[in-house]
Amino acid sequence: MTPNSSPQLWLYDTTLRDGTQREGLSVSIEDKLRIARRLDRLGIPFIEGGWPGANPKDVQFFWQLQEDPLKHSEIVAFCSTRRPNTTASSESMLQAILAAGTRWVTVFGKSWDLHVTTGLKTTLEENLAMIRDTIEYLFAQGRRVIYDAEHWFDGYKHNPDYALQTLDAAIAAGAEWLVLCDTNGGTLPHEVSQIVQAVNSHLSTVICQEIRTIPQIGIHTHNDSELAVANALAAVMAGAKMVQGTINGYGERCGNANLCSLIPNLQLKLGYSCIGEDELAQLTEASRFVSEVVNLAPDEHAPFVGRSAFAHKGGIHVSAVERNPLTYEHIQPEQVGNRRRIVISEQSGLSNVLAKARTFGIELDQNQPEARQILQRMKELEREGYQFEAAEASFALLMYEALGNRQQFFEVKGFQVHCDLIEGKEASSALATIKVAVNGQNILEAAEGNGPVAALDAALRKALLNFYPQIAEFELTDYKVRILNGHTGTAAKTRALVESGNGHQRWTTVGVSTNILEASYQAVVEGLEYGLLLYSQKEPVFLSTRKSKAENTTISES
């Protein structure tokens, strides 16, 4: 755990509410429950579950958590202040909030006079009454309240006196947290710092009065100016004690503050206590788990948790990192559950090859002719259009071949593919016939598929299954095709990347040809070959172990 002397900072996750407002993101009740329980294991103190009463899905979500509560985190219900010219006790919306059974409720209200008069179409005084009445009602019902001051920074910049009055109303009603929201995402870090300091100064005068609770400040930022993380850090350094954000920065428009960047910055760089060290080491896995559940490909270049966050490609970089990782890494990858990767490409030097070989448990000496042979062969193939930085399994096979220990599990003697294009149908029907030799025995098999690659893959698996039953566990999880020299038209070279998996690991292979089927065939064959290699020798360390089978077939190695 982090030292007790570290100042405490409270994390508040809103992936299940604000994060789901991202365009193209949709989750089921089961998805929300899985994410909530994963965040619970990560040690997030507050998890905002949604708006009970706004839709049946959120109502059922809170009901299920009443039956089987989280072990560590506080689940929080979210709602707005009451409507103008009504009473909180008569609001059916607030009855649904109470029925959710949470100890904590987050209420958002208007801070910007523009929104009060043009959005709510009411008076400034009535807006203050709405804030007071809603929080007082929830307080009287035994709920603890977090008040989200919506559009706070814009409201303060346009009318600071009124914006502060909205906070005073929330304080007087019993709110324990005042969360300042940069809802439009347009505020700059120096403005955030100045305004948070001004609020702190204002609160120092308010708490001298008779109030129910002494509130603390939180921050909620959006990423419309690419500053959500920077603004949240500025607020914390100015005195905020709660940080709201989402996993992977999911959210409406350009997203919310990314907790996967905020947590390590706050804990490793600024010394705050957010979650335990063991939980911090789960951050990368949690990030990829959430992206998988919501069916979005992870950002491979995301700071801290991205697959490329600690990847080294240039030969000078690799050589330096091999001697001392501090030369090109700002933290140890393992602190956030990530790992160092040495990338192999045409820009690589011998140091890349030696370092990559070590990840497979192979010790090569720079004076060995095989080492330079591997480097030379890799560069020749990349000139032809191969790309090994995205196909590490193919590079492993290349390396084993150069060292003279590549196992030949089978040999493809030939194949044919026949396609029928049926008018009015989106997918074509394909039939593949393949001839394979295994241990001197020729096997002829045929299989159908929705397309030529699927048919070819099915036929090859069918031919090999009796000899290698473990192939039944393999699946083609992703397939990408790229035209390399489009100016040559239909004669252009095609690069096919095939990602395969066995439910626990994923590996990627590559093929290149002027014939798209030939390129795909190369990648599919090597994918099966490498999968069989995993069962025949020690598992290469660059493959990650997965706890559950992938649901999203387009995301990269987890």
Coordinates of C-alpha atoms in Angstrom, one line a residue:
M1 CA 0.0 0.0 0.0
T2 CA 1.1 3.6 -0.4
P3 CA 2.6 5.2 2.7
N4 CA 0.1 6.5 5.3
S5 CA 1.9 9.8 5.3
S6 CA 0.8 10.4 1.7
P7 CA -2.1 12.9 1.4
Q8 CA -5.4 11.2 0.7
L9 CA -7.2 11.8 -2.6
W10 CA -10.6 10.4 -3.4
L11 CA -11.3 8.9 -6.8
Y12 CA -14.7 9.0 -8.3
D13 CA -15.4 7.0 -11.4
T14 CA -18.2 7.9 -13.7
T15 CA -17.5 5.5 -16.6
L16 CA -21.0 3.9 -16.1
R17 CA -22.8 7.2 -16.5
D18 CA -20.8 9.9 -18.1
G19 CA -18.6 7.4 -19.9
T20 CA -21.5 5.7 -21.6
Q21 CA -22.5 9.0 -23.2
R22 CA -19.6 8.5 -25.7
E23 CA -20.9 8.2 -29.2
G24 CA -20.9 4.6 -30.3
L25 CA -20.6 3.2 -26.8
S26 CA -23.5 1.0 -25.4
V27 CA -23.5 -1.4 -22.5
S28 CA -26.0 -3.9 -21.1
I29 CA -26.9 -4.4 -17.4
E30 CA -24.5 -7.3 -17.3
D31 CA -21.8 -5.1 -18.8
K32 CA -22.3 -2.4 -16.2
L33 CA -22.2 -4.9 -13.4
R34 CA -19.0 -6.5 -14.7
I35 CA -17.3 -3.1 -15.0
A36 CA -18.5 -2.0 -11.5
R37 CA -17.1 -5.1 -9.9
R38 CA -13.8 -4.7 -11.7
L39 CA -13.6 -1.1 -10.5
D40 CA -14.4 -2.3 -7.0
R41 CA -11.4 -4.7 -7.2
L42 CA -9.3 -1.8 -8.4
G43 CA -10.1 0.1 -5.2
I44 CA -12.0 3.1 -6.6
P45 CA -13.8 4.7 -3.6
F46 CA -16.8 6.1 -5.5
I47 CA -18.5 4.5 -8.5
E48 CA -21.3 6.4 -10.1
G49 CA -23.7 3.8 -11.4
G50 CA -26.2 5.9 -13.4
W51 CA -29.4 7.8 -13.0
P52 CA -32.1 5.6 -11.4
G53 CA -35.5 6.3 -13.0
A54 CA -34.0 7.7 -16.2
N55 CA -34.2 4.3 -17.9
P56 CA -35.1 0.7 -16.9
K57 CA -31.6 -0.5 -17.3
D58 CA -30.2 1.8 -14.5
V59 CA -33.1 0.9 -12.2
Q60 CA -32.3 -2.8 -12.6
F61 CA -28.6 -2.2 -12.2
F62 CA -29.1 -0.6 -8.7
W63 CA -31.5 -3.3 -7.7
Q64 CA -29.0 -6.0 -8.5
L65 CA -26.3 -4.3 -6.5
Q66 CA -28.7 -4.2 -3.5
E67 CA -29.0 -7.9 -3.8
D68 CA -25.2 -8.4 -4.2
P69 CA -23.3 -5.3 -3.1
L70 CA -19.8 -4.3 -4.0
K71 CA -17.2 -5.2 -1.5
H72 CA -15.2 -2.0 -1.2
S73 CA -16.6 0.9 -3.3
E74 CA -19.5 3.1 -2.6
I75 CA -22.0 2.9 -5.5
V76 CA -23.5 6.4 -6.2
A77 CA -26.8 7.4 -7.7
F78 CA -26.9 10.4 -10.0
C79 CA -29.7 13.0 -10.6
S80 CA -30.5 16.6 -11.2
T81 CA -32.0 19.2 -8.9
R82 CA -35.8 19.3 -8.8
R83 CA -37.7 21.1 -11.6
P84 CA -38.5 24.8 -11.3
N85 CA -41.6 25.7 -9.2
T86 CA -42.1 22.3 -7.7
T87 CA -41.0 20.7 -4.4
A88 CA -38.4 18.0 -4.0
S89 CA -40.8 15.8 -1.9
S90 CA -43.2 15.7 -4.8
E91 CA -40.6 14.8 -7.4
S92 CA -41.1 11.2 -8.7
M93 CA -37.5 11.4 -10.0
L94 CA -36.2 11.7 -6.4
Q95 CA -38.3 8.8 -5.3
A96 CA -36.5 6.6 -7.8
I97 CA -33.2 7.9 -6.4
L98 CA -34.2 6.9 -2.9
A99 CA -35.4 3.5 -4.1
A100 CA -31.9 2.8 -5.5
G101 CA -30.8 2.4 -1.9
T102 CA -27.4 4.1 -2.1
R103 CA -25.8 5.9 0.8
W104 CA -24.4 8.6 -1.5
V105 CA -26.2 10.6 -4.2
T106 CA -24.7 13.0 -6.6
V107 CA -26.9 16.0 -7.5
F108 CA -26.0 18.3 -10.3
G109 CA -27.2 21.9 -10.5
K110 CA -26.7 25.0 -12.6
S111 CA -23.8 27.4 -11.8
W112 CA -24.0 29.5 -15.0
D113 CA -26.7 32.2 -15.0
L114 CA -27.0 31.7 -18.8
H115 CA -28.1 28.1 -18.3
V116 CA -30.6 29.2 -15.6
T117 CA -32.4 31.8 -17.7
T118 CA -32.1 30.2 -21.2
G119 CA -31.9 26.5 -20.3
L120 CA -34.2 26.1 -17.3
K121 CA -36.2 29.3 -18.2
T122 CA -36.5 30.3 -14.6
T123 CA -35.1 32.9 -12.2
L124 CA -31.7 33.0 -10.6
E125 CA -33.4 32.8 -7.1
E126 CA -35.5 29.8 -8.1
N127 CA -32.4 28.0 -9.2
L128 CA -30.9 28.6 -5.7
A129 CA -34.1 27.2 -4.2
M130 CA -33.9 24.2 -6.4
I131 CA -30.4 23.4 -5.2
R132 CA -31.3 23.9 -1.5
D133 CA -34.6 22.1 -1.6
T134 CA -33.2 19.0 -3.4
I135 CA -30.2 18.5 -1.2
E136 CA -32.1 19.2 2.0
Y137 CA -34.7 16.6 1.0
L138 CA -32.1 13.9 0.3
F139 CA -30.2 14.9 3.5
A140 CA -33.4 14.5 5.5
Q141 CA -33.9 11.0 4.0
G142 CA -30.5 10.0 5.3
R143 CA -28.5 10.4 2.1
R144 CA -25.0 11.9 1.9
V145 CA -24.8 14.3 -1.0
I146 CA -22.1 15.2 -3.5
Y147 CA -23.0 18.3 -5.4
D148 CA -21.8 18.6 -9.0
A149 CA -21.6 22.3 -10.0
E150 CA -22.3 22.0 -13.7
H151 CA -20.6 24.5 -16.0
W152 CA -18.9 25.8 -12.9
F153 CA -15.8 27.4 -14.6
D154 CA -17.8 29.1 -17.4
G155 CA -20.4 30.3 -14.8
Y156 CA -17.7 31.7 -12.5
K157 CA -15.9 33.5 -15.3
H158 CA -19.2 35.2 -16.5
N159 CA -20.8 35.9 -13.1
P160 CA -18.6 34.9 -10.1
D161 CA -20.9 36.3 -7.5
Y162 CA -23.8 34.2 -8.6
A163 CA -21.7 31.1 -9.1
L164 CA -20.5 31.3 -5.5
Q165 CA -24.1 31.7 -4.4
T166 CA -25.0 28.3 -5.9
L167 CA -22.2 26.7 -3.8
D168 CA -23.4 28.5 -0.7
A169 CA -26.9 27.1 -1.3
A170 CA -25.5 23.6 -1.6
I171 CA -23.4 24.0 1.5
A172 CA -26.3 25.3 3.6
A173 CA -28.4 22.3 2.5
G174 CA -25.8 19.8 3.7
A175 CA -23.7 18.8 0.7
E176 CA -20.4 17.2 1.8
W177 CA -18.6 17.6 -1.6
L178 CA -18.6 20.5 -4.0
V179 CA -17.4 19.2 -7.4
L180 CA -16.4 22.0 -9.8
C181 CA -17.2 20.9 -13.4
D182 CA -15.6 22.1 -16.6
T183 CA -18.5 20.8 -18.5
N184 CA -17.7 22.3 -21.8
G185 CA -14.0 21.4 -21.5
G186 CA -12.7 24.8 -22.6
T187 CA -10.9 26.0 -19.4
L188 CA -7.1 26.2 -19.3
P189 CA -5.0 24.9 -16.4
H190 CA -4.0 28.3 -15.1
E191 CA -7.6 29.3 -14.9
V192 CA -8.6 26.1 -13.1
S193 CA -5.9 26.7 -10.6
Q194 CA -6.9 30.3 -9.9
I195 CA -10.6 29.6 -9.7
V196 CA -10.1 26.6 -7.3
Q197 CA -8.0 28.8 -5.1
A198 CA -10.7 31.5 -5.2
V199 CA -13.3 28.9 -4.1
N200 CA -11.1 27.7 -1.3
S201 CA -10.7 31.2 -0.1
H202 CA -14.5 31.7 -0.2
L203 CA -15.1 28.5 1.7
S204 CA -12.7 29.6 4.5
T205 CA -15.2 32.4 5.2
V206 CA -18.3 30.2 4.8
I207 CA -17.2 27.5 7.2
C208 CA -17.0 30.1 10.0
Q209 CA -20.8 30.3 9.8
E210 CA -23.1 27.7 11.3
I211 CA -23.4 24.9 8.6
R212 CA -24.3 21.2 8.7
T213 CA -21.1 19.9 7.2
I214 CA -17.7 21.2 6.2
P215 CA -17.5 20.6 2.5
Q216 CA -14.5 19.6 0.4
I217 CA -13.8 20.5 -3.2
G218 CA -13.7 18.0 -6.1
I219 CA -12.9 18.4 -9.8
H220 CA -14.7 17.1 -12.9
T221 CA -13.1 17.9 -16.3
H222 CA -13.9 17.2 -19.9
N223 CA -11.3 16.9 -22.7
D224 CA -12.6 19.2 -25.4
S225 CA -9.3 21.1 -25.3
E226 CA -7.1 18.0 -24.7
L227 CA -6.6 19.3 -21.2
A228 CA -8.9 17.2 -19.0
V229 CA -6.0 15.4 -17.2
A230 CA -3.9 18.6 -16.9
N231 CA -6.9 20.6 -15.6
A232 CA -7.7 17.9 -13.0
L233 CA -4.0 17.9 -11.8
A234 CA -4.1 21.7 -11.6
A235 CA -7.2 21.5 -9.4
V236 CA -5.7 19.0 -7.1
M237 CA -2.5 21.1 -6.7
A238 CA -4.8 24.0 -5.9
G239 CA -6.6 22.1 -3.2
A240 CA -9.2 19.7 -4.7
K241 CA -9.5 16.5 -2.7
M242 CA -11.8 14.5 -5.1
V243 CA -11.1 13.7 -8.8
Q244 CA -13.8 12.5 -11.1
G245 CA -13.1 10.8 -14.3
T246 CA -13.6 7.7 -16.5
I247 CA -11.6 4.6 -17.4
N248 CA -9.8 5.3 -20.7
G249 CA -11.3 8.8 -20.8
Y250 CA -14.6 7.7 -22.2
G251 CA -17.3 10.3 -22.3
E252 CA -19.4 12.6 -24.4
R253 CA -17.8 14.5 -27.3
C254 CA -14.1 14.3 -26.7
G255 CA -14.4 12.5 -23.4
N256 CA -13.7 12.9 -19.7
A257 CA -10.5 13.1 -17.7
N258 CA -8.8 9.7 -18.1
L259 CA -8.4 7.9 -14.7
C260 CA -5.8 5.6 -16.3
S261 CA -3.5 8.7 -16.7
L262 CA -4.6 10.6 -13.6
I263 CA -4.1 7.8 -11.1
P264 CA -0.4 7.1 -11.9
N265 CA 0.3 10.9 -12.2
L266 CA -1.3 11.6 -8.9
Q267 CA 0.2 8.7 -7.1
L268 CA 3.6 8.1 -8.6
K269 CA 4.5 11.7 -9.6
L270 CA 2.7 13.9 -7.0
G271 CA 2.7 11.4 -4.0
Y272 CA -1.0 11.3 -3.3
S273 CA -2.6 8.1 -1.9
C274 CA -5.3 7.0 -4.4
I275 CA -5.3 3.2 -4.5
G276 CA -2.9 0.5 -3.2
E277 CA 0.3 -0.4 -5.0
D278 CA -1.1 -3.9 -5.7
E279 CA -4.2 -2.3 -7.2
L280 CA -2.1 0.2 -9.2
A281 CA -0.3 -2.8 -10.8
Q282 CA -3.7 -3.9 -12.1
L283 CA -4.4 -0.6 -13.9
T284 CA -3.4 -1.8 -17.4
E285 CA -5.5 -5.0 -17.1
A286 CA -8.4 -3.0 -15.8
S287 CA -8.2 -0.5 -18.7
R288 CA -8.1 -3.3 -21.3
F289 CA -10.9 -5.2 -19.5
V290 CA -13.2 -2.2 -19.7
S291 CA -12.4 -1.5 -23.4
E292 CA -13.2 -5.1 -24.1
V293 CA -16.5 -5.1 -22.3
V294 CA -17.7 -1.9 -24.0
N295 CA -16.5 -3.3 -27.4
L296 CA -14.0 -0.6 -28.2
A297 CA -10.5 -1.2 -29.4
P298 CA -8.0 0.0 -26.8
D299 CA -5.8 3.0 -27.6
E300 CA -2.4 1.3 -28.2
H301 CA -0.6 4.6 -27.7
A302 CA -2.4 5.6 -24.5
P303 CA 0.0 6.8 -21.8
F304 CA 0.8 4.4 -19.0
V305 CA -1.6 1.6 -20.1
G306 CA -1.2 1.5 -23.9
R307 CA 0.6 -1.4 -25.6
S308 CA 3.1 1.1 -27.0
A309 CA 3.5 3.1 -23.9
F310 CA 6.8 1.4 -23.1
A311 CA 7.7 0.2 -26.6
H312 CA 11.2 1.0 -28.0
K313 CA 11.8 0.9 -31.8
G314 CA 14.9 3.0 -32.5
G315 CA 18.2 1.1 -32.2
I316 CA 19.8 3.8 -30.0
H317 CA 16.8 3.8 -27.7
V318 CA 16.9 0.0 -27.4
S319 CA 20.6 -0.1 -26.6
A320 CA 20.2 2.6 -24.0
V321 CA 17.2 1.0 -22.3
E322 CA 19.0 -2.3 -22.2
R323 CA 21.7 -0.6 -20.1
N324 CA 19.4 1.5 -18.0
P325 CA 15.6 1.8 -18.5
L326 CA 15.6 5.3 -17.0
T327 CA 17.1 6.6 -20.2
Y328 CA 13.8 6.3 -22.1
E329 CA 11.2 5.3 -19.5
H330 CA 9.7 7.8 -17.0
I331 CA 8.4 5.0 -14.7
Q332 CA 8.8 1.3 -14.3
P333 CA 6.1 -0.3 -16.6
E334 CA 5.3 -2.9 -14.0
Q335 CA 4.1 -0.2 -11.6
V336 CA 1.0 0.1 -13.7
G337 CA 0.8 -3.5 -14.8
N338 CA 2.3 -2.8 -18.2
R339 CA 5.6 -4.2 -19.7
R340 CA 8.5 -3.1 -21.8
R341 CA 8.4 -4.1 -25.5
I342 CA 11.2 -4.1 -28.0
V343 CA 9.8 -3.4 -31.5
I344 CA 11.4 -5.0 -34.5
S345 CA 11.2 -3.1 -37.8
E346 CA 13.4 -1.9 -40.7
Q347 CA 14.7 0.9 -38.5
S348 CA 16.0 -1.7 -36.0
G349 CA 19.6 -2.3 -35.2
L350 CA 21.3 -5.4 -33.9
S351 CA 20.5 -4.4 -30.3
N352 CA 16.8 -4.7 -31.1
V353 CA 17.2 -8.2 -32.4
L354 CA 19.3 -9.3 -29.4
A355 CA 16.8 -7.7 -27.0
K356 CA 13.8 -9.3 -28.8
A357 CA 15.5 -12.7 -28.8
R358 CA 15.8 -12.5 -25.0
T359 CA 12.0 -12.0 -24.7
F360 CA 11.8 -15.5 -26.2
G361 CA 14.4 -16.9 -23.8
I362 CA 17.1 -16.9 -26.5
E363 CA 20.5 -15.5 -25.7
L364 CA 22.2 -14.3 -28.9
D365 CA 25.7 -12.8 -29.1
Q366 CA 26.2 -9.8 -31.4
N367 CA 29.1 -11.7 -33.0
Q368 CA 27.0 -14.7 -33.9
P369 CA 26.4 -14.9 -37.7
E370 CA 22.8 -15.9 -36.9
A371 CA 22.1 -12.6 -35.2
R372 CA 23.1 -10.6 -38.3
Q373 CA 21.3 -13.1 -40.5
I374 CA 18.1 -12.5 -38.6
L375 CA 18.5 -8.7 -38.9
Q376 CA 19.3 -8.9 -42.6
R377 CA 16.4 -11.2 -43.4
M378 CA 14.0 -9.0 -41.4
K379 CA 15.0 -5.9 -43.3
E380 CA 14.7 -7.7 -46.6
L381 CA 11.2 -8.8 -45.8
E382 CA 10.2 -5.3 -44.6
R383 CA 11.3 -3.9 -47.9
E384 CA 8.9 -6.3 -49.5
G385 CA 6.1 -5.0 -47.4
Y386 CA 6.2 -7.2 -44.3
Q387 CA 5.7 -5.5 -40.9
F388 CA 7.1 -7.3 -37.9
E389 CA 6.4 -4.7 -35.3
A390 CA 2.8 -5.6 -35.6
A391 CA 3.4 -9.3 -36.1
E392 CA 5.8 -10.6 -33.4
A393 CA 4.7 -14.2 -33.8
S394 CA 5.9 -14.1 -37.4
F395 CA 9.2 -12.6 -36.3
A396 CA 9.6 -15.4 -33.8
L397 CA 9.2 -18.0 -36.5
L398 CA 11.7 -16.1 -38.7
M399 CA 14.1 -16.2 -35.8
Y400 CA 13.6 -19.9 -35.1
E401 CA 14.2 -20.6 -38.8
A402 CA 17.5 -18.7 -38.9
L403 CA 18.6 -20.6 -35.8
G404 CA 17.7 -23.9 -37.4
N405 CA 15.1 -25.0 -34.9
R406 CA 11.8 -24.1 -36.5
Q407 CA 9.5 -27.0 -36.1
Q408 CA 7.5 -28.1 -39.1
F409 CA 4.2 -29.3 -37.9
F410 CA 2.6 -29.6 -41.3
E411 CA 3.2 -28.6 -45.0
V412 CA 0.6 -27.1 -47.2
K413 CA 0.8 -28.7 -50.7
G414 CA -1.7 -26.5 -52.3
F415 CA -5.2 -25.0 -52.0
Q416 CA -8.1 -23.7 -54.1
V417 CA -10.8 -21.3 -53.2
H418 CA -14.1 -20.9 -55.0
C419 CA -16.5 -17.9 -54.3
D420 CA -20.1 -17.5 -55.2
L421 CA -21.4 -13.9 -55.2
I422 CA -25.1 -14.0 -54.6
E423 CA -27.0 -10.9 -55.6
G424 CA -28.9 -9.3 -52.7
K425 CA -26.7 -10.9 -50.0
E426 CA -24.1 -9.0 -48.1
A427 CA -21.7 -11.9 -47.6
S428 CA -20.3 -14.2 -50.3
S429 CA -20.3 -18.0 -50.0
A430 CA -16.9 -19.5 -50.4
L431 CA -15.5 -23.1 -50.6
A432 CA -11.9 -23.8 -49.9
T433 CA -10.1 -27.1 -50.7
I434 CA -6.7 -27.7 -49.2
K435 CA -4.0 -30.4 -49.4
V436 CA -1.8 -30.8 -46.3
A437 CA 1.0 -33.2 -45.4
V438 CA 1.5 -34.2 -41.8
N439 CA 4.1 -36.8 -40.9
G440 CA 4.3 -38.0 -44.4
Q441 CA 0.6 -38.4 -44.7
N442 CA -1.4 -36.4 -47.3
I443 CA -4.7 -35.0 -46.2
L444 CA -7.3 -33.4 -48.5
E445 CA -10.1 -31.4 -46.9
A446 CA -12.7 -28.9 -47.9
A447 CA -14.7 -26.3 -45.9
E448 CA -17.2 -23.5 -46.5
G449 CA -17.0 -20.0 -45.1
N450 CA -18.6 -16.6 -45.3
G451 CA -15.6 -15.4 -47.4
P452 CA -12.5 -16.9 -48.9
V453 CA -10.3 -16.4 -45.9
A454 CA -12.8 -17.9 -43.5
A455 CA -13.2 -20.9 -45.8
L456 CA -9.4 -21.3 -46.1
D457 CA -9.0 -21.1 -42.3
A458 CA -11.8 -23.6 -41.7
A459 CA -10.4 -26.1 -44.3
L460 CA -6.9 -25.9 -42.8
R461 CA -8.1 -26.5 -39.3
K462 CA -10.3 -29.4 -40.4
A463 CA -7.3 -31.0 -42.1
L464 CA -5.1 -30.7 -39.0
L465 CA -7.6 -31.4 -36.2
N466 CA -7.1 -35.1 -36.0
F467 CA -3.3 -34.7 -35.6
Y468 CA -3.4 -31.6 -33.4
P469 CA -6.6 -31.6 -31.3
Q470 CA -5.6 -28.3 -29.5
I471 CA -6.4 -26.5 -32.7
A472 CA -10.0 -26.7 -31.6
E473 CA -9.1 -24.0 -29.1
F474 CA -7.7 -21.6 -31.7
E475 CA -9.7 -18.8 -33.2
L476 CA -9.1 -16.1 -35.7
T477 CA -9.7 -13.0 -33.6
D478 CA -8.8 -10.2 -36.1
Y479 CA -8.0 -9.8 -39.7
K480 CA -6.7 -6.7 -41.4
V481 CA -5.7 -6.0 -45.0
R482 CA -3.7 -3.1 -46.3
I483 CA -2.8 -2.2 -49.9
L484 CA 0.9 -1.2 -50.0
N485 CA 1.4 0.4 -53.4
G486 CA -2.1 1.5 -54.5
H487 CA -0.7 3.3 -57.6
T488 CA -0.3 0.0 -59.3
G489 CA -4.1 -0.7 -59.1
T490 CA -5.2 -4.3 -58.9
A491 CA -1.6 -5.5 -59.2
A492 CA -0.7 -3.8 -55.9
K493 CA 0.9 -5.7 -53.1
T494 CA -1.4 -6.6 -50.2
R495 CA -0.3 -7.1 -46.5
A496 CA -2.5 -9.3 -44.4
L497 CA -2.3 -9.2 -40.6
V498 CA -4.0 -12.1 -38.8
E499 CA -4.5 -12.1 -35.1
S500 CA -5.1 -15.6 -33.5
G501 CA -6.0 -16.6 -30.0
N502 CA -6.6 -19.6 -27.8
G503 CA -8.8 -17.9 -25.1
H504 CA -5.7 -17.0 -23.0
Q505 CA -3.2 -15.5 -25.4
R506 CA -3.2 -13.7 -28.7
W507 CA -0.5 -13.6 -31.3
T508 CA -0.2 -11.8 -34.7
T509 CA 1.2 -13.1 -38.0
V510 CA 1.8 -11.4 -41.3
G511 CA 1.7 -12.3 -45.0
V512 CA 2.5 -10.2 -48.1
S513 CA 1.7 -10.9 -51.8
T514 CA 0.2 -9.4 -54.9
N515 CA -2.6 -12.0 -54.4
I516 CA -4.7 -11.1 -51.4
L517 CA -5.5 -14.8 -50.8
E518 CA -1.9 -15.7 -50.9
A519 CA -1.1 -13.0 -48.3
S520 CA -3.9 -14.2 -46.1
Y521 CA -2.9 -17.8 -46.5
Q522 CA 0.6 -17.0 -45.3
A523 CA -0.7 -15.3 -42.2
V524 CA -3.3 -17.9 -41.4
V525 CA -0.8 -20.8 -41.8
E526 CA 1.8 -19.0 -39.5
G527 CA -0.9 -18.2 -37.0
L528 CA -1.7 -21.9 -36.6
E529 CA 1.9 -22.9 -36.6
Y530 CA 2.8 -20.5 -33.9
G531 CA -0.2 -21.6 -31.8
L532 CA 1.0 -25.2 -32.0
L533 CA 4.5 -23.9 -31.0
L534 CA 3.0 -22.6 -27.7
Y535 CA 1.9 -26.2 -26.9
S536 CA 5.3 -27.7 -27.7
Q537 CA 7.7 -25.5 -25.8
K538 CA 8.0 -22.9 -23.2
E539 CA 5.5 -20.1 -23.8
P540 CA 7.2 -16.9 -25.1
V541 CA 7.0 -14.1 -22.5
F542 CA 5.7 -11.5 -24.8
L543 CA 2.3 -13.1 -24.8
S544 CA 0.0 -11.9 -22.0
T545 CA -2.2 -14.3 -20.0
R546 CA -5.9 -13.4 -20.2
K547 CA -8.4 -14.2 -17.5
S548 CA -11.4 -14.5 -19.8
K549 CA -12.1 -15.1 -23.4
A550 CA -12.2 -12.0 -25.6
E551 CA -15.7 -10.7 -26.4
N552 CA -14.4 -8.1 -28.9
T553 CA -12.7 -9.7 -31.8
T554 CA -11.1 -6.5 -33.1
I555 CA -8.9 -5.5 -30.2
S556 CA -5.2 -6.1 -29.8
E557 CA -3.2 -8.3 -27.5
S558 CA -4.4 -7.9 -23.9

